[in-house]
């Protein structure tokens, strides 16, 4: 990852695109490398530009952000995708994380929150708007453990819980007195068992199961 975060802005509203681009261009650590008006254009721009971060709206004509997301991840696998949308529907959140998004922020967020989210997902963190994280907790703490979760070993469950609490592999290794490579192995196994695509999806899973202490 370069010191300057290269960002692609995807939104069907010209005012939103230009506004975001203008404001973000004022950040010394952020460079706007392109804009796209819908999912299809986003796929092409992501492939051509290989940005570090993609700000992706959901509700767009021709091809929605969620429809485009799997192909964006395929064409630009190193890019981090931050959903920036008006949709507070949990199904959209879960679908976005399932397809590989690293963040989900509502458009009502202030520009400082958006800038912070860009910097943090560029650094490898998972970012959710507080409203969305809260809805995850309230809904999924009522659900019973799934059969897939029961297939996890006790150590895999421990790793999943700590991933859900935001710990890095190194922090988990220290807490559980394991090697970092061993933690990566446990994480890989639990992702496979739970049919989760990445760490972001594991965070959402742990949260919705009420496994975190938050």
PDB file of C-alpha atoms in Angstrom:
ATOM      1  CA  UNK A   1       0.000   0.000   0.000  1.00  0.00           C
ATOM      2  CA  UNK A   2       1.426   3.361  -1.003  1.00  0.00           C
ATOM      3  CA  UNK A   3       1.550   6.212   1.493  1.00  0.00           C
ATOM      4  CA  UNK A   4      -1.113   8.044  -0.530  1.00  0.00           C
ATOM      5  CA  UNK A   5      -4.418   6.166  -0.693  1.00  0.00           C
ATOM      6  CA  UNK A   6      -5.765   6.083  -4.260  1.00  0.00           C
ATOM      7  CA  UNK A   7      -9.568   6.269  -4.265  1.00  0.00           C
ATOM      8  CA  UNK A   8     -12.244   5.517  -6.876  1.00  0.00           C
ATOM      9  CA  UNK A   9     -15.629   7.175  -6.195  1.00  0.00           C
ATOM     10  CA  UNK A  10     -18.729   5.346  -7.470  1.00  0.00           C
ATOM     11  CA  UNK A  11     -22.150   7.021  -7.253  1.00  0.00           C
ATOM     12  CA  UNK A  12     -24.913   7.700  -9.765  1.00  0.00           C
ATOM     13  CA  UNK A  13     -25.506  11.245  -8.501  1.00  0.00           C
ATOM     14  CA  UNK A  14     -23.115  13.760 -10.042  1.00  0.00           C
ATOM     15  CA  UNK A  15     -23.437  16.147  -7.104  1.00  0.00           C
ATOM     16  CA  UNK A  16     -22.465  13.421  -4.640  1.00  0.00           C
ATOM     17  CA  UNK A  17     -19.532  12.274  -6.768  1.00  0.00           C
ATOM     18  CA  UNK A  18     -18.133  15.742  -7.353  1.00  0.00           C
ATOM     19  CA  UNK A  19     -18.733  16.762  -3.749  1.00  0.00           C
ATOM     20  CA  UNK A  20     -16.946  13.731  -2.353  1.00  0.00           C
ATOM     21  CA  UNK A  21     -14.105  14.043  -4.834  1.00  0.00           C
ATOM     22  CA  UNK A  22     -13.597  17.740  -4.082  1.00  0.00           C
ATOM     23  CA  UNK A  23     -13.601  17.272  -0.317  1.00  0.00           C
ATOM     24  CA  UNK A  24     -11.422  14.160  -0.329  1.00  0.00           C
ATOM     25  CA  UNK A  25      -8.956  15.780  -2.724  1.00  0.00           C
ATOM     26  CA  UNK A  26      -8.191  18.218   0.079  1.00  0.00           C
ATOM     27  CA  UNK A  27      -6.815  15.373   2.183  1.00  0.00           C
ATOM     28  CA  UNK A  28      -3.058  15.087   1.740  1.00  0.00           C
ATOM     29  CA  UNK A  29      -3.094  11.313   2.220  1.00  0.00           C
ATOM     30  CA  UNK A  30      -5.881  10.708  -0.320  1.00  0.00           C
ATOM     31  CA  UNK A  31      -5.781  10.943  -4.114  1.00  0.00           C
ATOM     32  CA  UNK A  32      -8.940  10.643  -6.235  1.00  0.00           C
ATOM     33  CA  UNK A  33      -7.979   8.573  -9.283  1.00  0.00           C
ATOM     34  CA  UNK A  34     -11.399   8.275 -10.907  1.00  0.00           C
ATOM     35  CA  UNK A  35     -15.178   8.358 -10.735  1.00  0.00           C
ATOM     36  CA  UNK A  36     -17.890   5.987 -11.977  1.00  0.00           C
ATOM     37  CA  UNK A  37     -21.633   6.463 -12.385  1.00  0.00           C
ATOM     38  CA  UNK A  38     -22.872   2.889 -11.924  1.00  0.00           C
ATOM     39  CA  UNK A  39     -21.787  -0.665 -11.196  1.00  0.00           C
ATOM     40  CA  UNK A  40     -20.770  -1.527 -14.753  1.00  0.00           C
ATOM     41  CA  UNK A  41     -18.554   1.507 -15.065  1.00  0.00           C
ATOM     42  CA  UNK A  42     -17.164   0.776 -11.601  1.00  0.00           C
ATOM     43  CA  UNK A  43     -16.052  -2.694 -12.708  1.00  0.00           C
ATOM     44  CA  UNK A  44     -14.234  -1.262 -15.724  1.00  0.00           C
ATOM     45  CA  UNK A  45     -12.648   1.597 -13.775  1.00  0.00           C
ATOM     46  CA  UNK A  46     -11.567  -0.711 -10.948  1.00  0.00           C
ATOM     47  CA  UNK A  47      -9.860  -3.023 -13.432  1.00  0.00           C
ATOM     48  CA  UNK A  48      -8.138  -0.165 -15.253  1.00  0.00           C
ATOM     49  CA  UNK A  49      -7.121   1.964 -12.267  1.00  0.00           C
ATOM     50  CA  UNK A  50      -6.455  -0.653  -9.561  1.00  0.00           C
ATOM     51  CA  UNK A  51      -7.283   1.812  -6.744  1.00  0.00           C
ATOM     52  CA  UNK A  52      -6.453   1.220  -3.102  1.00  0.00           C
ATOM     53  CA  UNK A  53     -10.000   2.021  -1.942  1.00  0.00           C
ATOM     54  CA  UNK A  54     -13.339   2.089  -3.775  1.00  0.00           C
ATOM     55  CA  UNK A  55     -16.244   4.125  -2.380  1.00  0.00           C
ATOM     56  CA  UNK A  56     -19.234   2.186  -3.695  1.00  0.00           C
ATOM     57  CA  UNK A  57     -22.893   3.197  -3.618  1.00  0.00           C
ATOM     58  CA  UNK A  58     -25.555   0.470  -3.687  1.00  0.00           C
ATOM     59  CA  UNK A  59     -28.644   1.959  -5.339  1.00  0.00           C
ATOM     60  CA  UNK A  60     -27.584   2.745  -8.913  1.00  0.00           C
ATOM     61  CA  UNK A  61     -29.152   2.194 -12.370  1.00  0.00           C
ATOM     62  CA  UNK A  62     -28.045  -0.499 -14.834  1.00  0.00           C
ATOM     63  CA  UNK A  63     -25.985  -2.332 -12.226  1.00  0.00           C
ATOM     64  CA  UNK A  64     -26.189  -1.874  -8.459  1.00  0.00           C
ATOM     65  CA  UNK A  65     -23.183  -1.765  -6.199  1.00  0.00           C
ATOM     66  CA  UNK A  66     -23.998  -5.176  -4.750  1.00  0.00           C
ATOM     67  CA  UNK A  67     -24.321  -6.686  -8.228  1.00  0.00           C
ATOM     68  CA  UNK A  68     -20.989  -5.201  -9.226  1.00  0.00           C
ATOM     69  CA  UNK A  69     -19.108  -6.035  -6.038  1.00  0.00           C
ATOM     70  CA  UNK A  70     -18.109  -9.661  -6.827  1.00  0.00           C
ATOM     71  CA  UNK A  71     -16.679  -8.627 -10.207  1.00  0.00           C
ATOM     72  CA  UNK A  72     -14.947  -5.612  -8.700  1.00  0.00           C
ATOM     73  CA  UNK A  73     -13.260  -7.916  -6.191  1.00  0.00           C
ATOM     74  CA  UNK A  74     -12.248 -10.196  -9.058  1.00  0.00           C
ATOM     75  CA  UNK A  75     -10.899  -7.412 -11.279  1.00  0.00           C
ATOM     76  CA  UNK A  76      -9.193  -5.456  -8.481  1.00  0.00           C
ATOM     77  CA  UNK A  77      -8.459  -8.008  -5.737  1.00  0.00           C
ATOM     78  CA  UNK A  78      -6.133  -5.705  -3.797  1.00  0.00           C
ATOM     79  CA  UNK A  79      -8.667  -2.874  -3.584  1.00  0.00           C
ATOM     80  CA  UNK A  80     -10.578  -2.335  -0.342  1.00  0.00           C
ATOM     81  CA  UNK A  81     -14.284  -1.634  -0.887  1.00  0.00           C
ATOM     82  CA  UNK A  82     -16.158   0.796   1.354  1.00  0.00           C
ATOM     83  CA  UNK A  83     -19.912   0.826   0.797  1.00  0.00           C
ATOM     84  CA  UNK A  84     -21.162   4.414   1.123  1.00  0.00           C
ATOM     85  CA  UNK A  85     -24.933   4.270   0.871  1.00  0.00           C
ATOM     86  CA  UNK A  86     -28.298   5.456   2.149  1.00  0.00           C
ATOM     87  CA  UNK A  87     -29.407   1.848   2.644  1.00  0.00           C
ATOM     88  CA  UNK A  88     -29.637   0.834   6.290  1.00  0.00           C
ATOM     89  CA  UNK A  89     -31.099  -2.553   5.355  1.00  0.00           C
ATOM     90  CA  UNK A  90     -29.321  -5.359   7.171  1.00  0.00           C
ATOM     91  CA  UNK A  91     -29.679  -7.649   4.155  1.00  0.00           C
ATOM     92  CA  UNK A  92     -27.645  -5.163   2.113  1.00  0.00           C
ATOM     93  CA  UNK A  93     -24.994  -5.033   4.835  1.00  0.00           C
ATOM     94  CA  UNK A  94     -24.720  -8.825   5.013  1.00  0.00           C
ATOM     95  CA  UNK A  95     -24.611  -9.170   1.231  1.00  0.00           C
ATOM     96  CA  UNK A  96     -21.895  -6.530   0.959  1.00  0.00           C
ATOM     97  CA  UNK A  97     -19.723  -8.242   3.564  1.00  0.00           C
ATOM     98  CA  UNK A  98     -20.382 -11.656   2.037  1.00  0.00           C
ATOM     99  CA  UNK A  99     -19.187 -10.390  -1.350  1.00  0.00           C
ATOM    100  CA  UNK A 100     -15.999  -8.942   0.092  1.00  0.00           C
ATOM    101  CA  UNK A 101     -16.622  -5.346   1.185  1.00  0.00           C
ATOM    102  CA  UNK A 102     -14.382  -4.190   4.030  1.00  0.00           C
ATOM    103  CA  UNK A 103     -16.637  -1.398   5.241  1.00  0.00           C
ATOM    104  CA  UNK A 104     -20.210  -0.116   5.302  1.00  0.00           C
ATOM    105  CA  UNK A 105     -20.898   3.542   6.078  1.00  0.00           C
ATOM    106  CA  UNK A 106     -24.207   5.383   5.772  1.00  0.00           C
ATOM    107  CA  UNK A 107     -24.351   8.585   3.725  1.00  0.00           C
ATOM    108  CA  UNK A 108     -25.542  10.520   6.743  1.00  0.00           C
ATOM    109  CA  UNK A 109     -22.032  10.232   8.164  1.00  0.00           C
ATOM    110  CA  UNK A 110     -19.921  13.367   8.413  1.00  0.00           C
ATOM    111  CA  UNK A 111     -16.991  13.831   6.079  1.00  0.00           C
ATOM    112  CA  UNK A 112     -14.553  13.248   8.950  1.00  0.00           C
ATOM    113  CA  UNK A 113     -16.104   9.813   9.520  1.00  0.00           C
ATOM    114  CA  UNK A 114     -15.811   8.981   5.820  1.00  0.00           C
ATOM    115  CA  UNK A 115     -12.175  10.090   5.690  1.00  0.00           C
ATOM    116  CA  UNK A 116     -11.422   8.071   8.812  1.00  0.00           C
ATOM    117  CA  UNK A 117     -13.147   5.022   7.322  1.00  0.00           C
ATOM    118  CA  UNK A 118     -11.110   5.291   4.118  1.00  0.00           C
ATOM    119  CA  UNK A 119      -7.841   5.482   6.028  1.00  0.00           C
ATOM    120  CA  UNK A 120      -8.738   2.613   8.333  1.00  0.00           C
ATOM    121  CA  UNK A 121      -9.906   0.152   5.689  1.00  0.00           C
ATOM    122  CA  UNK A 122      -6.850   1.073   3.613  1.00  0.00           C
ATOM    123  CA  UNK A 123      -4.839  -0.068   6.644  1.00  0.00           C
ATOM    124  CA  UNK A 124      -6.729  -3.368   6.719  1.00  0.00           C
ATOM    125  CA  UNK A 125      -9.422  -2.664   9.302  1.00  0.00           C
ATOM    126  CA  UNK A 126     -13.132  -3.431   9.013  1.00  0.00           C
ATOM    127  CA  UNK A 127     -15.452  -0.436   9.404  1.00  0.00           C
ATOM    128  CA  UNK A 128     -19.201  -0.370  10.092  1.00  0.00           C
ATOM    129  CA  UNK A 129     -21.392   2.637  10.808  1.00  0.00           C
ATOM    130  CA  UNK A 130     -22.431   2.550  14.487  1.00  0.00           C
ATOM    131  CA  UNK A 131     -26.087   2.299  13.438  1.00  0.00           C
ATOM    132  CA  UNK A 132     -25.405  -0.834  11.411  1.00  0.00           C
ATOM    133  CA  UNK A 133     -23.259  -2.457  14.090  1.00  0.00           C
ATOM    134  CA  UNK A 134     -25.999  -1.794  16.633  1.00  0.00           C
ATOM    135  CA  UNK A 135     -28.652  -3.394  14.471  1.00  0.00           C
ATOM    136  CA  UNK A 136     -26.445  -6.449  14.028  1.00  0.00           C
ATOM    137  CA  UNK A 137     -26.153  -6.899  17.768  1.00  0.00           C
ATOM    138  CA  UNK A 138     -29.850  -6.393  18.516  1.00  0.00           C
ATOM    139  CA  UNK A 139     -31.029  -8.824  15.847  1.00  0.00           C
ATOM    140  CA  UNK A 140     -28.518 -11.608  15.977  1.00  0.00           C
ATOM    141  CA  UNK A 141     -28.088 -11.997  19.721  1.00  0.00           C
ATOM    142  CA  UNK A 142     -31.548 -13.575  19.594  1.00  0.00           C
ATOM    143  CA  UNK A 143     -30.496 -16.267  17.160  1.00  0.00           C
ATOM    144  CA  UNK A 144     -29.378 -19.750  18.147  1.00  0.00           C
ATOM    145  CA  UNK A 145     -25.992 -21.059  17.153  1.00  0.00           C
ATOM    146  CA  UNK A 146     -26.082 -22.598  13.714  1.00  0.00           C
ATOM    147  CA  UNK A 147     -25.037 -26.147  12.899  1.00  0.00           C
ATOM    148  CA  UNK A 148     -22.009 -24.743  11.076  1.00  0.00           C
ATOM    149  CA  UNK A 149     -20.896 -22.950  14.236  1.00  0.00           C
ATOM    150  CA  UNK A 150     -21.221 -26.177  16.214  1.00  0.00           C
ATOM    151  CA  UNK A 151     -18.690 -27.716  13.806  1.00  0.00           C
ATOM    152  CA  UNK A 152     -16.011 -25.294  14.982  1.00  0.00           C
ATOM    153  CA  UNK A 153     -13.417 -26.504  17.455  1.00  0.00           C
ATOM    154  CA  UNK A 154     -13.147 -24.723  20.830  1.00  0.00           C
ATOM    155  CA  UNK A 155      -9.977 -22.972  19.661  1.00  0.00           C
ATOM    156  CA  UNK A 156     -11.605 -21.870  16.397  1.00  0.00           C
ATOM    157  CA  UNK A 157     -14.499 -20.430  18.404  1.00  0.00           C
ATOM    158  CA  UNK A 158     -12.014 -18.495  20.555  1.00  0.00           C
ATOM    159  CA  UNK A 159     -10.315 -17.085  17.467  1.00  0.00           C
ATOM    160  CA  UNK A 160     -13.675 -16.163  15.909  1.00  0.00           C
ATOM    161  CA  UNK A 161     -14.742 -14.324  19.075  1.00  0.00           C
ATOM    162  CA  UNK A 162     -11.506 -12.323  19.187  1.00  0.00           C
ATOM    163  CA  UNK A 163     -11.670 -11.519  15.473  1.00  0.00           C
ATOM    164  CA  UNK A 164     -15.184 -10.223  16.118  1.00  0.00           C
ATOM    165  CA  UNK A 165     -13.807  -7.978  18.859  1.00  0.00           C
ATOM    166  CA  UNK A 166     -11.394  -6.410  16.383  1.00  0.00           C
ATOM    167  CA  UNK A 167      -8.124  -8.029  17.466  1.00  0.00           C
ATOM    168  CA  UNK A 168      -5.368  -8.532  14.901  1.00  0.00           C
ATOM    169  CA  UNK A 169      -3.753 -11.930  14.323  1.00  0.00           C
ATOM    170  CA  UNK A 170      -0.741 -10.817  16.362  1.00  0.00           C
ATOM    171  CA  UNK A 171      -2.946  -9.721  19.277  1.00  0.00           C
ATOM    172  CA  UNK A 172      -4.910 -12.980  19.162  1.00  0.00           C
ATOM    173  CA  UNK A 173      -1.666 -14.960  19.120  1.00  0.00           C
ATOM    174  CA  UNK A 174      -0.432 -13.123  22.214  1.00  0.00           C
ATOM    175  CA  UNK A 175      -3.733 -13.529  24.053  1.00  0.00           C
ATOM    176  CA  UNK A 176      -4.046 -17.257  23.320  1.00  0.00           C
ATOM    177  CA  UNK A 177      -0.306 -18.002  23.612  1.00  0.00           C
ATOM    178  CA  UNK A 178      -0.140 -19.221  20.018  1.00  0.00           C
ATOM    179  CA  UNK A 179       2.082 -18.510  17.049  1.00  0.00           C
ATOM    180  CA  UNK A 180       0.733 -15.983  14.562  1.00  0.00           C
ATOM    181  CA  UNK A 181       0.886 -18.587  11.774  1.00  0.00           C
ATOM    182  CA  UNK A 182      -1.237 -20.909  13.920  1.00  0.00           C
ATOM    183  CA  UNK A 183      -3.834 -18.173  14.347  1.00  0.00           C
ATOM    184  CA  UNK A 184      -3.906 -17.697  10.577  1.00  0.00           C
ATOM    185  CA  UNK A 185      -4.509 -21.424  10.175  1.00  0.00           C
ATOM    186  CA  UNK A 186      -7.412 -21.401  12.651  1.00  0.00           C
ATOM    187  CA  UNK A 187      -8.877 -18.345  10.926  1.00  0.00           C
ATOM    188  CA  UNK A 188      -8.618 -19.982   7.510  1.00  0.00           C
ATOM    189  CA  UNK A 189     -10.324 -23.122   8.800  1.00  0.00           C
ATOM    190  CA  UNK A 190     -13.206 -21.305  10.472  1.00  0.00           C
ATOM    191  CA  UNK A 191     -13.790 -19.131   7.397  1.00  0.00           C
ATOM    192  CA  UNK A 192     -14.018 -22.285   5.315  1.00  0.00           C
ATOM    193  CA  UNK A 193     -16.349 -24.050   7.759  1.00  0.00           C
ATOM    194  CA  UNK A 194     -18.667 -21.064   8.014  1.00  0.00           C
ATOM    195  CA  UNK A 195     -18.530 -20.334   4.271  1.00  0.00           C
ATOM    196  CA  UNK A 196     -17.301 -16.804   4.936  1.00  0.00           C
ATOM    197  CA  UNK A 197     -15.267 -14.934   2.358  1.00  0.00           C
ATOM    198  CA  UNK A 198     -12.970 -12.858   4.514  1.00  0.00           C
ATOM    199  CA  UNK A 199     -12.204 -11.338   7.901  1.00  0.00           C
ATOM    200  CA  UNK A 200     -14.906  -8.674   7.471  1.00  0.00           C
ATOM    201  CA  UNK A 201     -17.547 -11.366   7.066  1.00  0.00           C
ATOM    202  CA  UNK A 202     -16.182 -13.106  10.185  1.00  0.00           C
ATOM    203  CA  UNK A 203     -16.561  -9.868  12.181  1.00  0.00           C
ATOM    204  CA  UNK A 204     -20.194  -9.581  11.073  1.00  0.00           C
ATOM    205  CA  UNK A 205     -20.809 -13.252  11.874  1.00  0.00           C
ATOM    206  CA  UNK A 206     -19.348 -13.008  15.378  1.00  0.00           C
ATOM    207  CA  UNK A 207     -21.338  -9.848  16.049  1.00  0.00           C
ATOM    208  CA  UNK A 208     -24.632 -11.270  14.883  1.00  0.00           C
ATOM    209  CA  UNK A 209     -24.117 -14.398  16.995  1.00  0.00           C
ATOM    210  CA  UNK A 210     -23.578 -12.259  20.081  1.00  0.00           C
ATOM    211  CA  UNK A 211     -20.072 -13.657  20.514  1.00  0.00           C
ATOM    212  CA  UNK A 212     -18.370 -10.333  21.200  1.00  0.00           C
ATOM    213  CA  UNK A 213     -18.193  -8.672  24.600  1.00  0.00           C
ATOM    214  CA  UNK A 214     -19.205  -5.255  23.195  1.00  0.00           C
TER     215      UNK A 214
END
